[in-house]
């Protein structure tokens, strides 16, 4: 991968931090889009709510990676926070897509984040990128989110929509909340435990994003999930084995609904997603199963 100038939104989030670290370690020039007044030469201001980007700062960028968005699991899903989840994605993506499309010399590629929530609850059915969107709040949000990137694609920019699964990491994201529970011996399955969790190790996610940057044949939706989706029961067992802790506790579905509200629907949903397009393009996973993904998360300490 030749050295590039790459703009990144969401550069302080879990995935963004890891991606920027990886790119800069290999000598790439990273331009960070920030909401506040820039304090460094490599920062460019933007305002996703006003759908505005200081396009002058994107001059010379050969790629843009758009990762920004409010955390789905950060708060209870009140009406106000559901609007924040939707607006932070749709308005922000519209801003970035229109900004890159307006440039005299646009970047060769826009990688605009999405999520496997677009498939809804798929039960035991295996789904890939050709599967149409499902139903539900997250499915609707993801559909709008992806559509918001259309201006870039219409401008001839290769536009990739990585649909991310559960990212296995110890220091951020939803999975990070599991580690303290399991380390304390309080971990266990959620609901029946039969629902499929489509996950990806953080190191594989970063490697996959870099693969998308440099693989011209890839555009449109690409699932970023490990090749072997596992049930919550299997994930629970893997966490117990790696951490050498019992996994006797169970969080019954009614208790999860009481504690999490509408968000429990997503926790209990089953999504058996496979990364067909990523595999077909020659990408190799370093953590293809839940146990190796958990071990990689611990090794990153």
Coordinates of C-alpha atoms in Angstrom, one line a residue:
X1 CA 0.0 0.0 0.0
X2 CA 1.7 3.2 -1.2
X3 CA 1.7 6.1 1.2
X4 CA -1.6 8.1 1.0
X5 CA -3.3 11.2 2.4
X6 CA -6.4 9.9 4.1
X7 CA -9.2 11.8 5.8
X8 CA -10.9 10.1 8.7
X9 CA -14.1 11.0 10.7
X10 CA -14.7 9.3 14.1
X11 CA -10.9 9.2 14.5
X12 CA -11.2 9.1 18.4
X13 CA -13.6 6.2 18.5
X14 CA -12.7 2.5 19.0
X15 CA -12.3 1.7 15.4
X16 CA -11.0 5.1 14.3
X17 CA -8.3 5.2 17.0
X18 CA -7.0 1.8 15.9
X19 CA -7.2 2.6 12.2
X20 CA -5.4 5.9 12.5
X21 CA -2.6 4.3 14.6
X22 CA -2.2 1.6 12.0
X23 CA -2.1 4.0 9.1
X24 CA 0.3 6.4 10.7
X25 CA 2.6 3.6 11.7
X26 CA 3.0 2.8 8.0
X27 CA 3.7 6.4 7.1
X28 CA 0.4 7.5 5.7
X29 CA -0.8 11.1 6.3
X30 CA -4.0 11.1 8.2
X31 CA -6.3 14.1 8.2
X32 CA -8.8 14.1 11.2
X33 CA -12.2 15.7 10.8
X34 CA -13.1 17.3 14.1
X35 CA -16.2 19.2 15.3
X36 CA -14.3 21.8 17.3
X37 CA -11.9 24.5 16.1
X38 CA -8.8 22.7 14.7
X39 CA -5.7 22.7 17.0
X40 CA -3.3 20.9 14.7
X41 CA -2.2 21.0 11.0
X42 CA -3.7 17.6 10.4
X43 CA -7.2 18.6 11.6
X44 CA -10.1 19.8 9.5
X45 CA -13.3 21.1 11.0
X46 CA -16.8 19.8 10.1
X47 CA -20.3 20.1 11.5
X48 CA -22.4 17.0 10.7
X49 CA -25.6 18.6 12.0
X50 CA -25.3 21.5 9.7
X51 CA -24.0 19.1 7.0
X52 CA -20.9 21.3 6.5
X53 CA -17.3 20.3 5.9
X54 CA -14.3 22.6 5.4
X55 CA -13.6 21.1 2.0
X56 CA -10.3 23.0 1.6
X57 CA -8.8 20.7 4.2
X58 CA -9.7 17.6 2.0
X59 CA -7.6 18.8 -0.9
X60 CA -5.1 16.1 -1.9
X61 CA -6.8 13.4 0.0
X62 CA -6.8 10.1 -2.0
X63 CA -9.3 8.4 0.4
X64 CA -11.9 9.3 3.0
X65 CA -12.9 6.9 5.8
X66 CA -16.2 8.0 7.4
X67 CA -16.7 6.3 10.8
X68 CA -18.5 8.9 12.9
X69 CA -21.8 8.2 14.6
X70 CA -23.4 8.1 18.1
X71 CA -22.9 4.8 19.9
X72 CA -25.8 2.5 19.6
X73 CA -25.3 1.0 23.1
X74 CA -24.2 4.1 24.9
X75 CA -27.6 5.0 26.3
X76 CA -31.1 3.7 26.7
X77 CA -33.1 4.1 23.5
X78 CA -35.3 7.0 24.4
X79 CA -37.1 8.8 21.6
X80 CA -34.5 11.6 21.8
X81 CA -31.5 9.2 21.7
X82 CA -33.0 7.2 18.8
X83 CA -33.1 10.5 16.9
X84 CA -29.5 11.1 17.9
X85 CA -28.5 7.6 16.6
X86 CA -30.2 8.3 13.3
X87 CA -29.2 11.9 12.8
X88 CA -25.6 11.4 13.6
X89 CA -25.3 8.8 10.9
X90 CA -27.6 10.2 8.1
X91 CA -26.7 13.9 8.5
X92 CA -23.0 13.2 8.9
X93 CA -22.8 10.9 5.9
X94 CA -24.7 13.3 3.8
X95 CA -22.2 16.0 4.7
X96 CA -19.2 13.9 3.9
X97 CA -20.6 12.5 0.7
X98 CA -21.6 15.9 -0.7
X99 CA -18.3 17.4 0.4
X100 CA -16.2 14.8 -1.5
X101 CA -18.5 15.0 -4.5
X102 CA -18.0 18.7 -4.7
X103 CA -14.2 18.6 -4.9
X104 CA -12.5 19.5 -8.2
X105 CA -10.2 16.5 -7.6
X106 CA -12.2 14.0 -5.5
X107 CA -10.7 11.1 -3.6
X108 CA -10.6 7.8 -5.4
X109 CA -12.6 6.0 -2.6
X110 CA -15.0 6.8 0.2
X111 CA -15.4 4.2 2.8
X112 CA -18.6 5.0 4.6
X113 CA -19.5 3.0 7.7
X114 CA -22.7 0.9 8.0
X115 CA -23.6 -2.1 10.2
X116 CA -25.1 -5.6 10.0
X117 CA -28.2 -4.1 11.8
X118 CA -29.5 -3.6 8.3
X119 CA -30.4 -7.3 8.1
X120 CA -32.7 -7.2 11.1
X121 CA -33.3 -10.5 13.0
X122 CA -32.3 -13.3 10.6
X123 CA -32.8 -16.2 13.0
X124 CA -30.8 -19.3 11.8
X125 CA -30.8 -18.1 8.2
X126 CA -27.3 -17.3 6.8
X127 CA -27.3 -13.9 5.1
X128 CA -24.7 -12.1 2.9
X129 CA -24.5 -8.8 1.0
X130 CA -27.2 -9.8 -1.4
X131 CA -29.8 -10.2 1.3
X132 CA -32.3 -7.3 1.3
X133 CA -32.7 -5.1 4.4
X134 CA -34.8 -6.4 7.3
X135 CA -37.2 -4.7 9.6
X136 CA -36.8 -2.7 12.8
X137 CA -35.3 0.5 14.1
X138 CA -31.6 -0.3 13.3
X139 CA -32.5 -1.8 9.9
X140 CA -34.3 1.4 9.0
X141 CA -31.4 3.6 10.2
X142 CA -28.8 1.6 8.4
X143 CA -30.8 1.8 5.1
X144 CA -31.0 5.6 5.4
X145 CA -27.3 5.7 6.4
X146 CA -26.2 3.9 3.3
X147 CA -28.4 5.9 1.0
X148 CA -26.9 9.1 2.4
X149 CA -23.6 8.1 0.7
X150 CA -25.2 8.2 -2.8
X151 CA -23.9 11.6 -3.8
X152 CA -20.3 10.3 -3.7
X153 CA -21.2 7.2 -5.8
X154 CA -23.1 9.4 -8.3
X155 CA -20.0 11.6 -8.6
X156 CA -18.0 8.5 -9.7
X157 CA -16.2 8.0 -6.4
X158 CA -15.7 4.3 -5.5
X159 CA -18.0 4.1 -2.5
X160 CA -17.7 1.1 -0.1
X161 CA -20.2 0.5 2.7
X162 CA -18.6 -1.8 5.4
X163 CA -21.4 -3.4 7.4
X164 CA -19.7 -4.0 10.8
X165 CA -20.7 -6.7 13.2
X166 CA -19.9 -6.8 17.0
X167 CA -16.3 -5.6 17.4
X168 CA -14.4 -7.8 19.9
X169 CA -12.3 -5.3 21.9
X170 CA -11.4 -4.9 25.6
X171 CA -11.3 -1.1 25.8
X172 CA -14.3 0.1 23.8
X173 CA -17.6 -0.8 22.1
X174 CA -20.3 -3.1 23.4
X175 CA -18.0 -6.1 23.8
X176 CA -15.8 -4.2 26.3
X177 CA -18.7 -4.4 28.8
X178 CA -18.5 -8.1 28.8
X179 CA -14.9 -8.5 30.0
X180 CA -15.3 -7.2 33.5
X181 CA -18.4 -9.4 34.1
X182 CA -16.7 -12.5 32.8
X183 CA -13.5 -11.8 34.7
X184 CA -15.5 -11.5 37.9
X185 CA -17.1 -14.9 37.2
X186 CA -20.5 -13.3 36.5
X187 CA -20.6 -13.9 32.8
X188 CA -23.2 -16.1 31.1
X189 CA -25.5 -16.4 28.2
X190 CA -28.2 -13.8 27.3
X191 CA -31.7 -15.0 26.8
X192 CA -31.8 -18.5 25.2
X193 CA -28.2 -18.2 24.1
X194 CA -29.2 -19.6 20.7
X195 CA -29.1 -16.3 18.9
X196 CA -26.2 -15.8 16.5
X197 CA -23.6 -13.1 17.1
X198 CA -21.7 -12.0 14.0
X199 CA -18.5 -10.5 15.4
X200 CA -15.1 -9.4 14.2
X201 CA -11.8 -8.9 16.1
X202 CA -10.7 -5.3 16.2
X203 CA -7.4 -6.2 14.5
X204 CA -9.3 -7.9 11.6
X205 CA -11.6 -4.9 11.3
X206 CA -8.7 -2.5 10.8
X207 CA -7.0 -4.9 8.4
X208 CA -10.3 -5.2 6.5
X209 CA -10.7 -1.4 6.2
X210 CA -7.2 -1.2 4.8
X211 CA -8.1 -4.0 2.4
X212 CA -11.1 -2.0 1.2
X213 CA -8.9 1.1 0.7
X214 CA -6.7 -0.8 -1.8
X215 CA -9.0 -3.2 -3.5
X216 CA -10.6 -1.4 -6.5
X217 CA -13.0 -4.2 -7.3
X218 CA -14.9 -3.7 -4.0
X219 CA -17.7 -1.2 -3.8
X220 CA -21.1 -1.1 -2.3
X221 CA -21.9 -3.2 0.8
X222 CA -19.2 -5.4 2.3
X223 CA -19.8 -7.4 5.5
X224 CA -17.1 -6.9 8.1
X225 CA -17.7 -10.0 10.2
X226 CA -15.7 -13.1 11.0
X227 CA -16.3 -16.0 8.6
X228 CA -17.8 -18.2 11.4
X229 CA -20.7 -16.5 13.2
X230 CA -21.3 -18.1 16.6
X231 CA -24.2 -18.4 18.9
X232 CA -24.3 -16.4 22.2
X233 CA -23.9 -19.7 23.9
X234 CA -20.7 -20.5 22.0
X235 CA -19.4 -17.0 22.7
X236 CA -20.1 -17.4 26.4
X237 CA -18.2 -20.7 26.4
X238 CA -15.2 -19.1 24.6
X239 CA -15.1 -16.2 27.0
X240 CA -15.1 -18.6 29.9
X241 CA -12.3 -20.8 28.4
X242 CA -10.0 -17.8 27.6
X243 CA -10.6 -16.1 31.0
X244 CA -10.6 -19.3 33.0
X245 CA -13.9 -18.4 34.7
X246 CA -17.2 -20.2 35.2
X247 CA -20.1 -19.1 33.0
X248 CA -23.1 -20.2 35.1
X249 CA -25.1 -17.0 35.2
X250 CA -27.9 -16.2 32.7
X251 CA -29.6 -13.0 31.8
X252 CA -33.2 -14.0 31.0
X253 CA -34.9 -12.2 28.2
X254 CA -37.5 -10.5 30.4
X255 CA -34.8 -9.1 32.7
X256 CA -32.9 -7.8 29.7
X257 CA -36.0 -6.1 28.4
X258 CA -36.6 -4.5 31.8
X259 CA -33.0 -3.3 32.1
X260 CA -32.4 -2.2 28.5
X261 CA -35.8 -1.3 27.1
X262 CA -36.1 -1.4 23.4
X263 CA -32.4 -2.0 22.9
X264 CA -32.9 -5.5 24.3
X265 CA -34.6 -6.5 21.0
X266 CA -31.2 -5.9 19.3
X267 CA -29.3 -7.8 22.0
X268 CA -31.6 -10.8 21.7
X269 CA -31.8 -10.7 17.9
X270 CA -30.0 -13.4 15.9
X271 CA -27.8 -12.3 13.0
X272 CA -26.0 -15.1 11.1
X273 CA -24.0 -12.9 8.7
X274 CA -21.1 -14.1 6.5
X275 CA -18.5 -11.8 4.8
X276 CA -18.9 -13.3 1.3
X277 CA -17.5 -10.4 -0.6
X278 CA -14.5 -9.9 1.7
X279 CA -13.6 -13.6 1.4
X280 CA -14.1 -13.6 -2.4
X281 CA -11.7 -10.6 -2.7
X282 CA -8.9 -12.6 -1.0
X283 CA -9.0 -11.2 2.5
X284 CA -7.6 -13.5 5.2
X285 CA -8.9 -13.3 8.8
X286 CA -6.4 -13.7 11.6
X287 CA -9.1 -14.4 14.1
X288 CA -11.8 -16.5 12.4
X289 CA -13.4 -17.9 15.6
X290 CA -14.6 -16.3 18.9
X291 CA -11.9 -17.8 21.0
X292 CA -9.1 -16.3 18.8
X293 CA -10.9 -13.0 18.7
X294 CA -11.1 -12.8 22.5
X295 CA -7.5 -13.8 22.9
X296 CA -6.5 -11.0 20.4
X297 CA -8.5 -8.5 22.4
X298 CA -6.6 -9.4 25.6
X299 CA -3.3 -9.4 23.8
X300 CA -3.9 -5.8 22.7
X301 CA -3.7 -4.6 26.4

